PDB file of C-alpha atoms and ligand atoms in Angstrom:
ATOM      1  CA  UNK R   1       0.000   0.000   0.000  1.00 98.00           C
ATOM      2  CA  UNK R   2       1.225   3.257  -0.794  1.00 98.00           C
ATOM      3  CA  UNK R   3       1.693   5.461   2.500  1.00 98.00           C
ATOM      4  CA  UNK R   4       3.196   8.832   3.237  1.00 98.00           C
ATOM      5  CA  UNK R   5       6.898   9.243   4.591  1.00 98.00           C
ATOM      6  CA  UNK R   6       5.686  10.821   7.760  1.00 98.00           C
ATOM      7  CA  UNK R   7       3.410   8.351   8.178  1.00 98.00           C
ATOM      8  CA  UNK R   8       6.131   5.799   8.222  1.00 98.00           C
ATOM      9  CA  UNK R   9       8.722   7.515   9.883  1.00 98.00           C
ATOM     10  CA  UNK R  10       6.024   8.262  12.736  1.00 98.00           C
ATOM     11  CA  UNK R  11       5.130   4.656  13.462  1.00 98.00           C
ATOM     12  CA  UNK R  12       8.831   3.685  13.331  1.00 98.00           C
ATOM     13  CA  UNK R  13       9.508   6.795  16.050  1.00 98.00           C
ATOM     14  CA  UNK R  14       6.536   5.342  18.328  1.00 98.00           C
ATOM     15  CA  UNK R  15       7.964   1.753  17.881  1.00 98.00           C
ATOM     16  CA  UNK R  16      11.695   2.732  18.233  1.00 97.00           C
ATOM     17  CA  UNK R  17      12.846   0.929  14.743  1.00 98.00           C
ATOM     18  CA  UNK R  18      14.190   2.472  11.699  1.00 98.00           C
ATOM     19  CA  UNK R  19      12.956   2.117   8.052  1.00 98.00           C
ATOM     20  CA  UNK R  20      15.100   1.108   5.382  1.00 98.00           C
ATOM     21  CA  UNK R  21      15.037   3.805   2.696  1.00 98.00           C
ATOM     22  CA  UNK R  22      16.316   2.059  -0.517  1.00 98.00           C
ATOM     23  CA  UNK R  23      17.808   3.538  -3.817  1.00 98.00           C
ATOM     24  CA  UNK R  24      15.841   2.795  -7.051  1.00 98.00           C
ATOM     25  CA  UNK R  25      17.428   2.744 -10.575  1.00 96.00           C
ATOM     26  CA  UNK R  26      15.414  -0.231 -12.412  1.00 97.00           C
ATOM     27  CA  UNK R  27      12.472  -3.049 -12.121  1.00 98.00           C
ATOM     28  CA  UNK R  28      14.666  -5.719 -10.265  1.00 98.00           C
ATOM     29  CA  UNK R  29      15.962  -3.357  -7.551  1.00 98.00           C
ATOM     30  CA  UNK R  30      12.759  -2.251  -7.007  1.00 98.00           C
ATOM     31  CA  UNK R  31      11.189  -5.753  -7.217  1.00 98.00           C
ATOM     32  CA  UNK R  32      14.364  -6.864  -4.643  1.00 98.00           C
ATOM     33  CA  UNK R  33      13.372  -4.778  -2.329  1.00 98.00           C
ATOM     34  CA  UNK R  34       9.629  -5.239  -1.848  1.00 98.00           C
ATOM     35  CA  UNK R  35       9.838  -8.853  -1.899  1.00 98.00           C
ATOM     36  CA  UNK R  36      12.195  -8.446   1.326  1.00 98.00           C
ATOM     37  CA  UNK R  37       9.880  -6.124   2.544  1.00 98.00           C
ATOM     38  CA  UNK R  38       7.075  -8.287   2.092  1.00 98.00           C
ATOM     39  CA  UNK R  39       8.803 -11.355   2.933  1.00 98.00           C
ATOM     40  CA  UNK R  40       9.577  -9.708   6.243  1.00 98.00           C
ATOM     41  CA  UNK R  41       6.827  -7.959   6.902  1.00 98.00           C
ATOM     42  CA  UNK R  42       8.068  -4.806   6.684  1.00 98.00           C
ATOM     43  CA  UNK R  43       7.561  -1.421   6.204  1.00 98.00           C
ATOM     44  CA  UNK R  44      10.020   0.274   3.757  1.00 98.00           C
ATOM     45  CA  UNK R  45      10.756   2.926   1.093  1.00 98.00           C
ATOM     46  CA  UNK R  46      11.508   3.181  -2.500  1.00 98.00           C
ATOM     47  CA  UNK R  47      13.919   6.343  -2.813  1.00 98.00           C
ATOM     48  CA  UNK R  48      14.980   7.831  -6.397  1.00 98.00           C
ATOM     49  CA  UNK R  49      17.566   9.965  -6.687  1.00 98.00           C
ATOM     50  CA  UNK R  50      18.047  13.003  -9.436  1.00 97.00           C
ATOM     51  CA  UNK R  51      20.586  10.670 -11.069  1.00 97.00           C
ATOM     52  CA  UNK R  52      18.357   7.803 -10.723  1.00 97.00           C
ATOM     53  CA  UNK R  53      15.272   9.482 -12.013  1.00 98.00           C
ATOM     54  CA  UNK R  54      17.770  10.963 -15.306  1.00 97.00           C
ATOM     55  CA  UNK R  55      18.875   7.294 -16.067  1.00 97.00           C
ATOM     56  CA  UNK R  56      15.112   5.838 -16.419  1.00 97.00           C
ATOM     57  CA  UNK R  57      12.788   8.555 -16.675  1.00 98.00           C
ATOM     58  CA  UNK R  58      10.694  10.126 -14.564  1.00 98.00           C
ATOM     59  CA  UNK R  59       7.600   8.259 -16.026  1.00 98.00           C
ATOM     60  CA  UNK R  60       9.717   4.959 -15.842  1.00 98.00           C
ATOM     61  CA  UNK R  61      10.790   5.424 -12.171  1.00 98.00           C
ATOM     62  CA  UNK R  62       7.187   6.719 -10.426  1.00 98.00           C
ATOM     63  CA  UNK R  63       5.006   3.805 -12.799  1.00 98.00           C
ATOM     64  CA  UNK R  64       7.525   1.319 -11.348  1.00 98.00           C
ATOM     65  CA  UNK R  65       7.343   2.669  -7.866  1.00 98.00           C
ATOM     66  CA  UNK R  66       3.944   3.558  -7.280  1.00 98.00           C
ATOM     67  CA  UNK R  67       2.935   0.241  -9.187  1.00 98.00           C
ATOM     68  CA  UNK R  68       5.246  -1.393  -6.611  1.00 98.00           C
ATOM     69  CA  UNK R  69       3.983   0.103  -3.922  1.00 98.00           C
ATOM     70  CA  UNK R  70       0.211   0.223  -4.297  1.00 98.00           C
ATOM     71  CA  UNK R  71       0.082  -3.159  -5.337  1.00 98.00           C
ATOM     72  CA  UNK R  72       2.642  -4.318  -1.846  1.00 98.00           C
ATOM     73  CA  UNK R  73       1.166  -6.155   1.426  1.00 98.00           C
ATOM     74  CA  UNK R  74       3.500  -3.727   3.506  1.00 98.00           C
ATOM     75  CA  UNK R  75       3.199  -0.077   3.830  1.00 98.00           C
ATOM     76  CA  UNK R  76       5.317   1.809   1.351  1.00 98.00           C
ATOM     77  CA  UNK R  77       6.525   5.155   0.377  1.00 98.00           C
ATOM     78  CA  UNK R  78       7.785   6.443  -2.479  1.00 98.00           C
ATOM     79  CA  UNK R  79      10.640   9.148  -1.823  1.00 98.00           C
ATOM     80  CA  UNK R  80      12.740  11.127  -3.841  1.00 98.00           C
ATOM     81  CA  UNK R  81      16.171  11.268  -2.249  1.00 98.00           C
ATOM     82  CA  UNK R  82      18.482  14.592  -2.669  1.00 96.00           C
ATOM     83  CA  UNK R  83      15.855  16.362  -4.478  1.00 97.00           C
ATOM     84  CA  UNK R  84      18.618  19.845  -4.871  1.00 96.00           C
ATOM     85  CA  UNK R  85      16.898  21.191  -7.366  1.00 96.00           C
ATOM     86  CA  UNK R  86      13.477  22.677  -6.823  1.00 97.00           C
ATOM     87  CA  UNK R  87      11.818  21.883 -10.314  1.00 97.00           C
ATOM     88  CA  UNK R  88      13.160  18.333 -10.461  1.00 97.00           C
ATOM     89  CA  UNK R  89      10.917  18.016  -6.561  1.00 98.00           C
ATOM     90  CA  UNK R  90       8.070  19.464  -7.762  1.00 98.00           C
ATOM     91  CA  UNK R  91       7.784  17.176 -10.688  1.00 98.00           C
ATOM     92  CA  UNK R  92       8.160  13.971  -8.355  1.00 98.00           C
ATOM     93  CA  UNK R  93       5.350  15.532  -6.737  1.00 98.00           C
ATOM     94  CA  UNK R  94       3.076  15.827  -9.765  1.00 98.00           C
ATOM     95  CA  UNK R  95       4.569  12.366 -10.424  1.00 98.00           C
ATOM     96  CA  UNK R  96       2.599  11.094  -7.308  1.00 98.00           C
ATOM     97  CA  UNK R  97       5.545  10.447  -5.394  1.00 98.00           C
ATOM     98  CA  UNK R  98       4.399  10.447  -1.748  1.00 98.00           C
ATOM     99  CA  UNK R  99       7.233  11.913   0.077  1.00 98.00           C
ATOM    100  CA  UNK R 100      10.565  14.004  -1.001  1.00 98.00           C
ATOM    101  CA  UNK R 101      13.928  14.860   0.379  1.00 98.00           C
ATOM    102  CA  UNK R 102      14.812  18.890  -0.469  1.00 96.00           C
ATOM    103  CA  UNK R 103      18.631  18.865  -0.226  1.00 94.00           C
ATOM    104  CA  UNK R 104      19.845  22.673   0.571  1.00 93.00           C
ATOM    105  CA  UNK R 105      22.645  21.406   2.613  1.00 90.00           C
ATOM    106  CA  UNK R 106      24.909  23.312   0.416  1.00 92.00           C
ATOM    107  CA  UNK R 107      22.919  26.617   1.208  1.00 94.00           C
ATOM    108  CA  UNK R 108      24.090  29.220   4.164  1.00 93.00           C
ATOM    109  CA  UNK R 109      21.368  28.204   7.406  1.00 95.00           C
ATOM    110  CA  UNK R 110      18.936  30.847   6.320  1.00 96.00           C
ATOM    111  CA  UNK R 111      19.558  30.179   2.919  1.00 96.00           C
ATOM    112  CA  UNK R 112      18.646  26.549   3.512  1.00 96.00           C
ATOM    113  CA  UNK R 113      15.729  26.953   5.247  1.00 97.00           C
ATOM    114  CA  UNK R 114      14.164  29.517   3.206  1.00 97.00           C
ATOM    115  CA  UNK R 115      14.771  26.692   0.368  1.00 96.00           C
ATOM    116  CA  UNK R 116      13.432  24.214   1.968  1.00 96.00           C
ATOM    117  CA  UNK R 117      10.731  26.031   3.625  1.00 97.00           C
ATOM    118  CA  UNK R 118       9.634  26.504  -0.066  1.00 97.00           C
ATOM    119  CA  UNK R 119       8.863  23.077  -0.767  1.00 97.00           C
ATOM    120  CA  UNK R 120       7.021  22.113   2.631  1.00 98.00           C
ATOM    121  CA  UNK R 121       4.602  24.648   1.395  1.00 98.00           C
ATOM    122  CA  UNK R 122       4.060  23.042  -1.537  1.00 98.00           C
ATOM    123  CA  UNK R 123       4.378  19.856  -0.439  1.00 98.00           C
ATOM    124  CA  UNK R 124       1.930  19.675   2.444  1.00 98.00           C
ATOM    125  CA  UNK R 125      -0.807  21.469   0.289  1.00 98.00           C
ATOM    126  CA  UNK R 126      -0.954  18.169  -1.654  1.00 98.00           C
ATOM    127  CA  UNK R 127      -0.154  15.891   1.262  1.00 98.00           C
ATOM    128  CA  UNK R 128       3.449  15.302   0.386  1.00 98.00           C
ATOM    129  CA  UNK R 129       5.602  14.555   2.988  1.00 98.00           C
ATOM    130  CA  UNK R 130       9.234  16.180   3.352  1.00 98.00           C
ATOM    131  CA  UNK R 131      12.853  15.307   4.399  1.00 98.00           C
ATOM    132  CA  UNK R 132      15.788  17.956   4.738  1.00 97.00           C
ATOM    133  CA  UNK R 133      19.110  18.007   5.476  1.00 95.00           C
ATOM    134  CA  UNK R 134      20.769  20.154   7.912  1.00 95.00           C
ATOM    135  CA  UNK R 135      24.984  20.054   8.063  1.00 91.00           C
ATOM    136  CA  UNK R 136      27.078  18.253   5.281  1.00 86.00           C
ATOM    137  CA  UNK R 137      27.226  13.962   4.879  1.00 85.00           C
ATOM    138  CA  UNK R 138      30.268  13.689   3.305  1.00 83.00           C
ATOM    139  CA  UNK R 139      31.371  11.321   0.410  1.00 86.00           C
ATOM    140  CA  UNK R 140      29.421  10.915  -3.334  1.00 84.00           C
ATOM    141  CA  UNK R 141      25.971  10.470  -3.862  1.00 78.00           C
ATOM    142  CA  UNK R 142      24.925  10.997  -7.394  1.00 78.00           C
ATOM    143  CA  UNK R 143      25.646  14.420  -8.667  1.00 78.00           C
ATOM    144  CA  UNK R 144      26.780  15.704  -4.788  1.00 77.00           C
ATOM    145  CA  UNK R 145      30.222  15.412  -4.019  1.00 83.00           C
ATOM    146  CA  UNK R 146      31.198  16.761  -0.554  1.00 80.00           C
ATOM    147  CA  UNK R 147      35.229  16.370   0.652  1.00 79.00           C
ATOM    148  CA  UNK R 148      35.981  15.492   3.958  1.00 78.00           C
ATOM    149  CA  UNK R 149      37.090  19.036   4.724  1.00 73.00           C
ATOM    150  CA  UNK R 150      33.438  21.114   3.788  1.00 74.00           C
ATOM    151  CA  UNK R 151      31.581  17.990   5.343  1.00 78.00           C
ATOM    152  CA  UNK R 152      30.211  19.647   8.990  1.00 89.00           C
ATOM    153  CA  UNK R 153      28.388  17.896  11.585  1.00 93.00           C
ATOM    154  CA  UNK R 154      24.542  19.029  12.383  1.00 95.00           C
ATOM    155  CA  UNK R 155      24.454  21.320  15.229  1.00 95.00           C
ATOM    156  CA  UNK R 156      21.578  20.716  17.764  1.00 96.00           C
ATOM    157  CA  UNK R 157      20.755  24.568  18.210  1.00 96.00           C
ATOM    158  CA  UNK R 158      20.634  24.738  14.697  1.00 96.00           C
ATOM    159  CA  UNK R 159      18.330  21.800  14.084  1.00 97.00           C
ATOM    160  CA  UNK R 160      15.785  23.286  16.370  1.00 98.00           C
ATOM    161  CA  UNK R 161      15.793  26.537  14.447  1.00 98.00           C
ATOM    162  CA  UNK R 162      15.492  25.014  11.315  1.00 98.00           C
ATOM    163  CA  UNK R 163      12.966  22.375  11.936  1.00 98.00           C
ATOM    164  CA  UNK R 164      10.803  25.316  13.841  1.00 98.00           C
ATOM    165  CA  UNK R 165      11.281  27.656  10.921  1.00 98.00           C
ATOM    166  CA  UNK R 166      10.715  25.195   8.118  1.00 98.00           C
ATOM    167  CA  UNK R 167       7.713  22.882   9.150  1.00 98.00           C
ATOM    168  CA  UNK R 168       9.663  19.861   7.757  1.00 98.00           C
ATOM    169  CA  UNK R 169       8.374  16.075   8.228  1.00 98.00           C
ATOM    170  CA  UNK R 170      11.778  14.757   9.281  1.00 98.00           C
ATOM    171  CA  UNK R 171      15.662  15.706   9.065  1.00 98.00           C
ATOM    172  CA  UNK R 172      18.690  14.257   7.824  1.00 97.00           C
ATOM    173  CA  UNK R 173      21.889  14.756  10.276  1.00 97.00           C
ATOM    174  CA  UNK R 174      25.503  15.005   9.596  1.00 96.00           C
ATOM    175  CA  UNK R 175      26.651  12.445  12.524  1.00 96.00           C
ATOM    176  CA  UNK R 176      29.827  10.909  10.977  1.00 94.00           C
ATOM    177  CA  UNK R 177      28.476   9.197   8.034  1.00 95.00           C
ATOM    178  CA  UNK R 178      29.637   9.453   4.434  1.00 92.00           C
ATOM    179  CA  UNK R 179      28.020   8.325   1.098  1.00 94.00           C
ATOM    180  CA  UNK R 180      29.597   5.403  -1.121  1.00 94.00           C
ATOM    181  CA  UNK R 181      32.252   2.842   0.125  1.00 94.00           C
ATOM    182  CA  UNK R 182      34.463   4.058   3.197  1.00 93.00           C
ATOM    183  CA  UNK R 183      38.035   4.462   3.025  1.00 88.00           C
ATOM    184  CA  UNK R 184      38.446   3.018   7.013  1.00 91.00           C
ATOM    185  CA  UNK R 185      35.644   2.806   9.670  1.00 91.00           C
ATOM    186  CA  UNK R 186      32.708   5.470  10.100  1.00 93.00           C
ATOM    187  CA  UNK R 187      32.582   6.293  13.928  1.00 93.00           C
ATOM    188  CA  UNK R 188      29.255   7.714  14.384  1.00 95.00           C
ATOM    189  CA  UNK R 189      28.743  10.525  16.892  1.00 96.00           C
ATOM    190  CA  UNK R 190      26.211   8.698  19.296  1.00 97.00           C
ATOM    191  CA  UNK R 191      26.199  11.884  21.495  1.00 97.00           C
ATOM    192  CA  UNK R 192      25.566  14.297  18.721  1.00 97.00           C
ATOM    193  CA  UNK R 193      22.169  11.785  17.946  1.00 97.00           C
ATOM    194  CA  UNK R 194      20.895  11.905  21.648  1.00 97.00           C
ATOM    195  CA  UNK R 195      21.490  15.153  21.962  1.00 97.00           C
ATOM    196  CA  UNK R 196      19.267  16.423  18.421  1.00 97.00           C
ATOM    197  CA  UNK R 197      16.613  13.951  19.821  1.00 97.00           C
ATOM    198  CA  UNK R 198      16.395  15.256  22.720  1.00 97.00           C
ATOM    199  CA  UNK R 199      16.632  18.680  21.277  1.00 97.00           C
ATOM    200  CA  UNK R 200      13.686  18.028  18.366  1.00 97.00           C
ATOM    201  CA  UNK R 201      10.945  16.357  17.561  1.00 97.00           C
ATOM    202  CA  UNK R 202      10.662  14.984  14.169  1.00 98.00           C
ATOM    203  CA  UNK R 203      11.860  12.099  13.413  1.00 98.00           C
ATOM    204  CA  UNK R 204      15.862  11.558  12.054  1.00 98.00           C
ATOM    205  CA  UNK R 205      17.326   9.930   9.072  1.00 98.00           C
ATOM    206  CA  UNK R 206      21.017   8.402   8.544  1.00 98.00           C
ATOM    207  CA  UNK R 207      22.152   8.891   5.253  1.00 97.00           C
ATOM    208  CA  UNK R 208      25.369   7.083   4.412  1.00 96.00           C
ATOM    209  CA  UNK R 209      24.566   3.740   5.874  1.00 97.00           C
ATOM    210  CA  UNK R 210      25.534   1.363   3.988  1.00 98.00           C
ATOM    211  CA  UNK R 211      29.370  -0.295   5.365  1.00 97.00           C
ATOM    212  CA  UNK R 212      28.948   0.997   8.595  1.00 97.00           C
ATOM    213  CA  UNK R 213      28.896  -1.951  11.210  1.00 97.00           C
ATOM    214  CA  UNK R 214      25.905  -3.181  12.286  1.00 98.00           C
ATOM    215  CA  UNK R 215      26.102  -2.783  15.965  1.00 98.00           C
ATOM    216  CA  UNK R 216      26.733   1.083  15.175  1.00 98.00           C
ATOM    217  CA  UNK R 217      23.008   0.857  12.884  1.00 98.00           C
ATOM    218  CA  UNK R 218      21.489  -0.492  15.746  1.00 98.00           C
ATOM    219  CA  UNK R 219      22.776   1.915  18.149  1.00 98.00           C
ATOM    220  CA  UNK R 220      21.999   4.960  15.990  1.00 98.00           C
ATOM    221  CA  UNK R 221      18.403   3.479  15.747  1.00 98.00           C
ATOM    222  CA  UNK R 222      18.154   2.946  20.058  1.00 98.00           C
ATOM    223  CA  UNK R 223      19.285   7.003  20.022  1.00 98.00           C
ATOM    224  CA  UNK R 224      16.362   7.748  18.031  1.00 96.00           C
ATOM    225  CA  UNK R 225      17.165   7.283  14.597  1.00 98.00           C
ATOM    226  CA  UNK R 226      13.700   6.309  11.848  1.00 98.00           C
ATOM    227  CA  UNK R 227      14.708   6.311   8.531  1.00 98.00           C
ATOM    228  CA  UNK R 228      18.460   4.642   7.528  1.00 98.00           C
ATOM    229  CA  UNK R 229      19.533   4.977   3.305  1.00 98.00           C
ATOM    230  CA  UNK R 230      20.976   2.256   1.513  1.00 98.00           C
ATOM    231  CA  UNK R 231      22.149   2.832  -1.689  1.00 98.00           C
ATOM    232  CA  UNK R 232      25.994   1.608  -2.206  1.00 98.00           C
ATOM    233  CA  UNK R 233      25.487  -2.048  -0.351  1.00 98.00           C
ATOM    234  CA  UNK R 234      22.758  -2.704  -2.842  1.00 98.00           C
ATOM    235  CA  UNK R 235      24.874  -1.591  -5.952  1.00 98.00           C
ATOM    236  CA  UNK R 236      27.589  -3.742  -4.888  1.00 98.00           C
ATOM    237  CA  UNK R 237      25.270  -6.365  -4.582  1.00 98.00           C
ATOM    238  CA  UNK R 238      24.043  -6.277  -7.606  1.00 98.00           C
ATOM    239  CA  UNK R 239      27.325  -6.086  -9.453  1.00 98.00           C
ATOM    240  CA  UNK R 240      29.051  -9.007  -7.341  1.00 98.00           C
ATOM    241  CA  UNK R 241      26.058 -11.369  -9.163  1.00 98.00           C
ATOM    242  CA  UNK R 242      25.739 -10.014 -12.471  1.00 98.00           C
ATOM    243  CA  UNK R 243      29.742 -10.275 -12.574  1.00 98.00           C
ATOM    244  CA  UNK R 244      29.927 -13.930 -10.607  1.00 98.00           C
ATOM    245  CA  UNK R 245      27.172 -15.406 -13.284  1.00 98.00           C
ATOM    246  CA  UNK R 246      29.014 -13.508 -15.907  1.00 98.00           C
ATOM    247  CA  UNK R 247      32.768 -15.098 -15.230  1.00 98.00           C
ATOM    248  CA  UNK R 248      30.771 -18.912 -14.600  1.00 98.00           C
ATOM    249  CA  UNK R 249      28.839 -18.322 -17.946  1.00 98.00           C
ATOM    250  CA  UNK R 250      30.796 -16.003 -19.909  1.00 98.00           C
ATOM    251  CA  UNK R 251      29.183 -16.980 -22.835  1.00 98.00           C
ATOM    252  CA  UNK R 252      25.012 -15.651 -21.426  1.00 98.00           C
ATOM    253  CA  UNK R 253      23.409 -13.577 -23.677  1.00 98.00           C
ATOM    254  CA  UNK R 254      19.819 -13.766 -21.622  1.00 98.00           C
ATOM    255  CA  UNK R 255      19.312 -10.780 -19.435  1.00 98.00           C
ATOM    256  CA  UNK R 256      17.027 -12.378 -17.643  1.00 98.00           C
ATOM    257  CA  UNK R 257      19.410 -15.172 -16.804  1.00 98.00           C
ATOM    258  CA  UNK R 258      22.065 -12.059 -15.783  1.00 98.00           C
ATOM    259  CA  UNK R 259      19.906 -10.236 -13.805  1.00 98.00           C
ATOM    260  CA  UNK R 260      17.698 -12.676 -12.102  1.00 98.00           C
ATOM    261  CA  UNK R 261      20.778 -13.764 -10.234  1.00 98.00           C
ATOM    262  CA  UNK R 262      21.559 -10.076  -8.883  1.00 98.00           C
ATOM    263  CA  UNK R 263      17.704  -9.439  -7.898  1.00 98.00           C
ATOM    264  CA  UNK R 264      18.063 -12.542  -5.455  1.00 98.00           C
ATOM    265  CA  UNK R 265      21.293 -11.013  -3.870  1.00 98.00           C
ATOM    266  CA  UNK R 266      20.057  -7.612  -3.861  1.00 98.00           C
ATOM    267  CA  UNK R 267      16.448  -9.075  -2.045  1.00 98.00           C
ATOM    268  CA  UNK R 268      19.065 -10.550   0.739  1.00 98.00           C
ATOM    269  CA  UNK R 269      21.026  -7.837   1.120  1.00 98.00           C
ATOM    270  CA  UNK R 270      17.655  -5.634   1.429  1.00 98.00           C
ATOM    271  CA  UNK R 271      16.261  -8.489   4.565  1.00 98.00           C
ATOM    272  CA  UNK R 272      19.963  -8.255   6.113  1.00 98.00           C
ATOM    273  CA  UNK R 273      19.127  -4.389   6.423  1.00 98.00           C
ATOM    274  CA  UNK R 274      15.835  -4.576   7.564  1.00 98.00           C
ATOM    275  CA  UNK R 275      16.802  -7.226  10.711  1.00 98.00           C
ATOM    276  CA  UNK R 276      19.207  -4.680  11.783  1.00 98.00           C
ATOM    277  CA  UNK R 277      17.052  -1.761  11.465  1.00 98.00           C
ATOM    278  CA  UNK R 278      14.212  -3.540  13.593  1.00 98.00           C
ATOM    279  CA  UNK R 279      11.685  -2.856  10.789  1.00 98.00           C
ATOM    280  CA  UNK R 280      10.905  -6.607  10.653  1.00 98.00           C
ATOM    281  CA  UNK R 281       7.588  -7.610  11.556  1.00 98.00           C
ATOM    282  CA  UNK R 282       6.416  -3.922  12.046  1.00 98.00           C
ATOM    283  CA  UNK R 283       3.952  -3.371   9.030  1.00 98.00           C
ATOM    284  CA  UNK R 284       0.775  -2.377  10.554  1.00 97.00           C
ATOM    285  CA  UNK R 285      -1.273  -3.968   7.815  1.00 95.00           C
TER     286      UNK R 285
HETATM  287  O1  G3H G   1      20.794   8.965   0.072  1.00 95.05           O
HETATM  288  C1  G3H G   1      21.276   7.832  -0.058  1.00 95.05           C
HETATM  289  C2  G3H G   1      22.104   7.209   0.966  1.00 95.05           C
HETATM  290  O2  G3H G   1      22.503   8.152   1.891  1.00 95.05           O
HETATM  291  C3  G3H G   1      23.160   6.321   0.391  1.00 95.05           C
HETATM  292  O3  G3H G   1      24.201   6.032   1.273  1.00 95.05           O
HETATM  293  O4  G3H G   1      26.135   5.407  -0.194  1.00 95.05           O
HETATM  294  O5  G3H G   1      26.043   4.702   2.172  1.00 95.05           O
HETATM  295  O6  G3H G   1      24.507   3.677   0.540  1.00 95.05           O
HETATM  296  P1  G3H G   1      25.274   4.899   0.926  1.00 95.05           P
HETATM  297 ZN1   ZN G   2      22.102  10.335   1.165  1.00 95.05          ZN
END
């Protein structure tokens, strides 16, 4: 069933789990990850990046995703992830996507939040739900590149101001994660968490997840994290399948017999997740 990303994230606050908040690109990712979801009984989300949406289409990625999702036994959203520019969001919302992230990070505090302040207008006139970010994740996601040295943690003062001043659903904290493969081992800022919970409200998402140990994930979510993205584990799941099958059957012309393979792995790597993030078992349907 399609569902709202506040309503999600809400439930996942009042039950103290996090949902997983998966990147989109094709059919079999998106088929991966709500047969974990559903195998699991789990709530999740479908998240399309700018870069993801440019690959296969706008029409592609929201007929695939809101097919997905309205046809699922688990609640799902569908979210666009680093929406930075403001024309590329409001499409996904005439697209029917039911929840999108506006990424100002790169904007000056007031800058950001006038930005983003924008959108929740828009956005909660047609029932949209919406994400921002507040400090700079580091690493590569898509077309955002931020170096170690501009990446800055979110500041707890801060997050209260902005949250108050732009009437977002939920935030997205700079905590010590980075996005795409680490070069050595994220240490998360566990204090940093408790105290921006215990400083706001709305409910707080992890961007950067995926290769940071699993007792760290769980952690994060017992401090008060809700919504944890997954993009890079999935990727590399996908490509350590399509290459294995490749190499034993070099001579496979059948993309079905290519892909099916990596939709399998992907689908396990997608129930690993969800265990760790407590989400399984928690669909209210
Ligand atoms: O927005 C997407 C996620 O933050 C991706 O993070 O590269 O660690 O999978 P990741
Ligand atoms: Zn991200």
């Amino acid at each position: 069933m399609l569902v709202t990303g506040k309503s999600l994230l809400e439930h996942a606050q009042a039950h103290n789990y996090a949902v997983g908040a998966f990147n989109v690109n094709n059919m079999e990712i998106v088929q991966a990850i709500i047969e974990a979801a559903e195998e699991l009984n789990a709530p999740v989300i479908l998240q399309a990046s700018q870069g993801g949406i440019k690959y296969a289409g706008i029409e592609y990625i929201a007929s695939l995703g809101l097919l997905a999702a309205k046809n699922a036994k688990v609640p799902v959203a569908l979210h666009l992830d680093h929406g930075t520019d403001f024309d590329e969001v409001i499409k996904c919302i005439r697209h029917g996507f039911s929840s999108v992230m506006i990424d100002g990070s790169r904007f000056a505090l007031e800058e950001n939040i006038e930005f983003s302040k924008k959108i929740v207008e828009i956005a909660h006139a047609v029932g949209v739900s919406v994400e921002a970010e507040l400090g700079k994740i580091g690493g590569t996601e898509d077309h955002i590149t931020v170096s170690d040295a501009d990446a800055t943690f979110t500041d707890p003062a801060e997050a209260k101001y902005f949250v108050e001043k732009t009437g977002v659903d939920s935030l997205a904290i700079a905590v010590g994660t980075a996005h795409g493969v680490y070069k050595g081992e994220p240490k998360l800022d566990f204090d940093r968490i408790e105290e921006i919970r215990n400083t706001i409200d709305v409910p707080l998402v992890l961007h950067g997840s995926s290769g940071v140990p699993y007792d760290a994930l769980r952690k994060a979510v017992s401090l008060g994290i809700c919504k944890i993205n997954i993009d890079t584990d999935v990727r590399a799941s996908f490509a350590k399948a399509v290459k294995e099958h490749l190499n034993l059957h070099p001579e496979e012309i059948d993309p079905r017999k290519i892909l099916g393979p990596a939709r399998e792995l992907m689908k396990e790597t997608v129930k690993e997740k969800i265990r760790v993030f407590g989400s399984d078992g928690k669909s209210w349907l």
